[in-house]
Amino acid sequence: AQKEQRGLEMLLPLKSFLNHVLEYRDANTAVQNGDAQFKAILAEELKEIAETIPQLQALDAKYGAELKTTEPLNALLSTWNTLEKTTPNLSAQKAYEQHSKFIKYQVLPLFVTIANNSKLILDPELDTFYLMDLVVNVLPSFTDVISQRRGQSVSVASKKQASADEK
């Protein structure tokens, strides 16, 4: 039960990190497509992400060896630092793709790593197993899908036109 508590403790700031990265990705798309009203949101999301990172690092310092999160978290943070620096120089489409890959291949898998290594996902009680599957696998992925649709809508609204793929 203690290991599960540690896993839950780590999942909370990771969920926050994911949500802010999703918001950042969508706001950045709008800004790069010419909608300046999203600049304040972009700045706020960067601030929120920056505040979440030390929380993740502190929990990793406490539980990283046990939950085997240090290596994937360090890789995730390294990628984020690169994305943060390079995003302003990328096209809206390329930046969106880079952020989407980051989420799919680094952020979402860290949820699974934490859940597996804290034994959250292996709960023998069926009802709590389904609940943890929802929290660890379904909701983060669903949140990303919803964000992708929002990002596409923001992109179309910012450009005031839709490409053939966006129609």
mmCIF file of C-alpha atoms in Angstrom:
data_model
loop_
_atom_site.group_PDB
_atom_site.id
_atom_site.type_symbol
_atom_site.label_atom_id
_atom_site.label_comp_id
_atom_site.label_asym_id
_atom_site.label_seq_id
_atom_site.Cartn_x
_atom_site.Cartn_y
_atom_site.Cartn_z
ATOM 1 C CA ALA A 1 0.000 0.000 0.000
ATOM 2 C CA GLN A 2 2.886 2.383 0.701
ATOM 3 C CA LYS A 3 4.353 1.838 -2.752
ATOM 4 C CA GLU A 4 0.934 2.527 -4.289
ATOM 5 C CA GLN A 5 0.698 5.771 -2.284
ATOM 6 C CA ARG A 6 4.071 6.848 -3.658
ATOM 7 C CA GLY A 7 2.901 6.107 -7.168
ATOM 8 C CA LEU A 8 -0.237 8.174 -6.678
ATOM 9 C CA GLU A 9 1.845 10.979 -5.211
ATOM 10 C CA MET A 10 3.996 11.035 -8.356
ATOM 11 C CA LEU A 11 1.051 10.798 -10.740
ATOM 12 C CA LEU A 12 -0.522 14.046 -9.497
ATOM 13 C CA PRO A 13 2.194 16.451 -10.672
ATOM 14 C CA LEU A 14 2.685 14.382 -13.829
ATOM 15 C CA LYS A 15 -1.011 14.836 -14.620
ATOM 16 C CA SER A 16 -0.605 18.571 -14.056
ATOM 17 C CA PHE A 17 2.481 18.610 -16.284
ATOM 18 C CA LEU A 18 0.575 16.787 -19.049
ATOM 19 C CA ASN A 19 -2.373 19.158 -18.864
ATOM 20 C CA HIS A 20 -0.150 22.237 -19.065
ATOM 21 C CA VAL A 21 1.879 20.825 -21.967
ATOM 22 C CA LEU A 22 -1.378 20.133 -23.821
ATOM 23 C CA GLU A 23 -2.587 23.685 -23.189
ATOM 24 C CA TYR A 24 0.812 25.044 -24.227
ATOM 25 C CA ARG A 25 0.790 23.029 -27.462
ATOM 26 C CA ASP A 26 -2.635 24.366 -28.420
ATOM 27 C CA ALA A 27 -1.902 27.981 -27.422
ATOM 28 C CA ASN A 28 1.372 27.847 -29.345
ATOM 29 C CA THR A 29 -0.471 26.638 -32.433
ATOM 30 C CA ALA A 30 -2.795 29.621 -32.203
ATOM 31 C CA VAL A 31 0.038 32.111 -31.667
ATOM 32 C CA GLN A 32 2.108 30.716 -34.530
ATOM 33 C CA ASN A 33 -0.960 30.906 -36.765
ATOM 34 C CA GLY A 34 -1.293 34.598 -35.985
ATOM 35 C CA ASP A 35 -3.705 34.765 -33.045
ATOM 36 C CA ALA A 36 -1.935 37.052 -30.573
ATOM 37 C CA GLN A 37 -4.670 36.754 -27.943
ATOM 38 C CA PHE A 38 -3.210 33.357 -26.982
ATOM 39 C CA LYS A 39 0.197 34.828 -26.035
ATOM 40 C CA ALA A 40 -0.876 35.354 -22.417
ATOM 41 C CA ILE A 41 -2.093 31.751 -22.197
ATOM 42 C CA LEU A 42 1.176 30.553 -23.701
ATOM 43 C CA ALA A 43 3.180 32.463 -21.101
ATOM 44 C CA GLU A 44 0.959 31.209 -18.258
ATOM 45 C CA GLU A 45 1.317 27.598 -19.368
ATOM 46 C CA LEU A 46 5.105 27.937 -19.534
ATOM 47 C CA LYS A 47 5.022 29.309 -15.984
ATOM 48 C CA GLU A 48 2.831 26.430 -14.781
ATOM 49 C CA ILE A 49 5.073 23.855 -16.456
ATOM 50 C CA ALA A 50 8.143 25.451 -14.861
ATOM 51 C CA GLU A 51 6.448 25.229 -11.453
ATOM 52 C CA THR A 52 5.500 21.576 -11.933
ATOM 53 C CA ILE A 53 8.983 20.374 -12.909
ATOM 54 C CA PRO A 54 10.555 20.846 -9.445
ATOM 55 C CA GLN A 55 7.649 18.909 -7.919
ATOM 56 C CA LEU A 56 8.366 15.987 -10.245
ATOM 57 C CA GLN A 57 12.088 16.204 -9.543
ATOM 58 C CA ALA A 58 11.554 16.280 -5.765
ATOM 59 C CA LEU A 59 9.327 13.215 -5.875
ATOM 60 C CA ASP A 60 11.769 11.469 -8.170
ATOM 61 C CA ALA A 61 14.559 12.201 -5.686
ATOM 62 C CA LYS A 62 12.458 10.482 -3.010
ATOM 63 C CA TYR A 63 10.998 7.592 -4.989
ATOM 64 C CA GLY A 64 12.855 7.422 -8.304
ATOM 65 C CA ALA A 65 15.052 4.461 -7.431
ATOM 66 C CA GLU A 66 12.111 2.468 -6.154
ATOM 67 C CA LEU A 67 9.737 3.396 -8.984
ATOM 68 C CA LYS A 68 12.414 3.435 -11.692
ATOM 69 C CA THR A 69 11.417 6.904 -12.866
ATOM 70 C CA THR A 70 14.733 8.741 -12.823
ATOM 71 C CA GLU A 71 15.911 7.829 -16.309
ATOM 72 C CA PRO A 72 12.585 8.372 -18.108
ATOM 73 C CA LEU A 73 11.927 11.587 -16.162
ATOM 74 C CA ASN A 74 15.377 12.970 -16.991
ATOM 75 C CA ALA A 75 14.849 12.124 -20.659
ATOM 76 C CA LEU A 76 11.408 13.745 -20.567
ATOM 77 C CA LEU A 77 12.783 16.932 -18.987
ATOM 78 C CA SER A 78 15.663 17.068 -21.446
ATOM 79 C CA THR A 79 13.246 16.783 -24.346
ATOM 80 C CA TRP A 80 10.996 19.423 -22.808
ATOM 81 C CA ASN A 81 13.931 21.844 -22.446
ATOM 82 C CA THR A 82 14.789 21.333 -26.104
ATOM 83 C CA LEU A 83 11.163 21.786 -27.171
ATOM 84 C CA GLU A 84 10.798 24.946 -25.114
ATOM 85 C CA LYS A 85 13.881 26.455 -26.772
ATOM 86 C CA THR A 86 13.186 25.355 -30.346
ATOM 87 C CA THR A 87 9.402 25.784 -30.573
ATOM 88 C CA PRO A 88 9.477 29.509 -31.434
ATOM 89 C CA ASN A 89 11.657 28.712 -34.461
ATOM 90 C CA LEU A 90 9.444 25.924 -35.810
ATOM 91 C CA SER A 91 6.402 26.173 -38.023
ATOM 92 C CA ALA A 92 3.079 25.767 -36.239
ATOM 93 C CA GLN A 93 2.622 22.319 -37.796
ATOM 94 C CA LYS A 94 6.143 21.123 -36.935
ATOM 95 C CA ALA A 95 5.884 22.423 -33.358
ATOM 96 C CA TYR A 96 2.530 20.695 -32.945
ATOM 97 C CA GLU A 97 3.974 17.424 -34.252
ATOM 98 C CA GLN A 98 7.015 17.652 -31.963
ATOM 99 C CA HIS A 99 4.834 18.273 -28.901
ATOM 100 C CA SER A 100 2.493 15.440 -29.878
ATOM 101 C CA LYS A 101 5.408 12.996 -30.187
ATOM 102 C CA PHE A 102 6.758 14.183 -26.834
ATOM 103 C CA ILE A 103 3.399 13.512 -25.189
ATOM 104 C CA LYS A 104 2.858 10.148 -26.879
ATOM 105 C CA TYR A 105 6.357 8.734 -26.451
ATOM 106 C CA GLN A 106 7.555 10.270 -23.190
ATOM 107 C CA VAL A 107 4.819 11.767 -21.028
ATOM 108 C CA LEU A 108 2.134 9.083 -21.384
ATOM 109 C CA PRO A 109 4.607 6.190 -20.972
ATOM 110 C CA LEU A 110 5.824 7.737 -17.705
ATOM 111 C CA PHE A 111 2.288 7.336 -16.335
ATOM 112 C CA VAL A 112 2.525 3.620 -17.112
ATOM 113 C CA THR A 113 6.037 3.307 -15.640
ATOM 114 C CA ILE A 114 4.890 4.861 -12.379
ATOM 115 C CA ALA A 115 1.727 2.762 -12.231
ATOM 116 C CA ASN A 116 3.517 -0.484 -13.027
ATOM 117 C CA ASN A 117 6.445 0.025 -10.674
ATOM 118 C CA SER A 118 4.246 1.187 -7.798
ATOM 119 C CA LYS A 119 1.937 -1.789 -8.415
ATOM 120 C CA LEU A 120 -1.033 0.540 -8.919
ATOM 121 C CA ILE A 121 -2.063 -1.085 -12.177
ATOM 122 C CA LEU A 122 -1.681 -4.591 -10.754
ATOM 123 C CA ASP A 123 -4.294 -4.210 -8.035
ATOM 124 C CA PRO A 124 -5.942 -7.603 -7.399
ATOM 125 C CA GLU A 125 -9.285 -5.955 -6.599
ATOM 126 C CA LEU A 126 -11.144 -5.736 -9.888
ATOM 127 C CA ASP A 127 -12.929 -2.459 -9.180
ATOM 128 C CA THR A 128 -9.746 -0.640 -8.176
ATOM 129 C CA PHE A 129 -7.875 -2.216 -11.096
ATOM 130 C CA TYR A 130 -10.378 -0.669 -13.509
ATOM 131 C CA LEU A 131 -10.196 2.650 -11.676
ATOM 132 C CA MET A 132 -6.388 2.720 -11.922
ATOM 133 C CA ASP A 133 -6.518 1.693 -15.578
ATOM 134 C CA LEU A 134 -8.832 4.632 -16.155
ATOM 135 C CA VAL A 135 -6.542 7.052 -14.282
ATOM 136 C CA VAL A 136 -3.282 5.794 -15.790
ATOM 137 C CA ASN A 137 -4.150 4.734 -19.327
ATOM 138 C CA VAL A 138 -7.541 5.906 -20.480
ATOM 139 C CA LEU A 139 -7.898 9.453 -19.138
ATOM 140 C CA PRO A 140 -4.416 10.743 -20.049
ATOM 141 C CA SER A 141 -4.750 9.403 -23.600
ATOM 142 C CA PHE A 142 -8.317 10.672 -23.898
ATOM 143 C CA THR A 143 -7.209 14.086 -22.637
ATOM 144 C CA ASP A 144 -4.586 14.150 -25.379
ATOM 145 C CA VAL A 145 -7.146 13.240 -28.056
ATOM 146 C CA ILE A 146 -9.528 15.974 -26.861
ATOM 147 C CA SER A 147 -6.631 18.433 -26.833
ATOM 148 C CA GLN A 148 -5.699 17.443 -30.394
ATOM 149 C CA ARG A 149 -9.228 18.240 -31.562
ATOM 150 C CA ARG A 150 -9.131 21.544 -29.679
ATOM 151 C CA GLY A 151 -5.750 22.313 -31.255
ATOM 152 C CA GLN A 152 -7.108 21.666 -34.717
ATOM 153 C CA SER A 153 -10.071 23.931 -34.005
ATOM 154 C CA VAL A 154 -7.814 26.668 -32.666
ATOM 155 C CA SER A 155 -5.582 26.342 -35.720
ATOM 156 C CA VAL A 156 -8.496 26.719 -38.118
ATOM 157 C CA ALA A 157 -9.929 29.637 -36.147
ATOM 158 C CA SER A 158 -6.540 31.379 -35.964
ATOM 159 C CA LYS A 159 -5.863 31.026 -39.679
ATOM 160 C CA LYS A 160 -9.502 31.775 -40.515
ATOM 161 C CA GLN A 161 -9.408 28.972 -43.061
ATOM 162 C CA ALA A 162 -9.226 25.188 -43.090
ATOM 163 C CA SER A 163 -6.916 23.071 -45.176
ATOM 164 C CA ALA A 164 -8.251 20.023 -46.973
ATOM 165 C CA ASP A 165 -7.021 17.790 -44.121
ATOM 166 C CA GLU A 166 -8.714 19.969 -41.513
ATOM 167 C CA LYS A 167 -12.123 19.931 -43.216
#
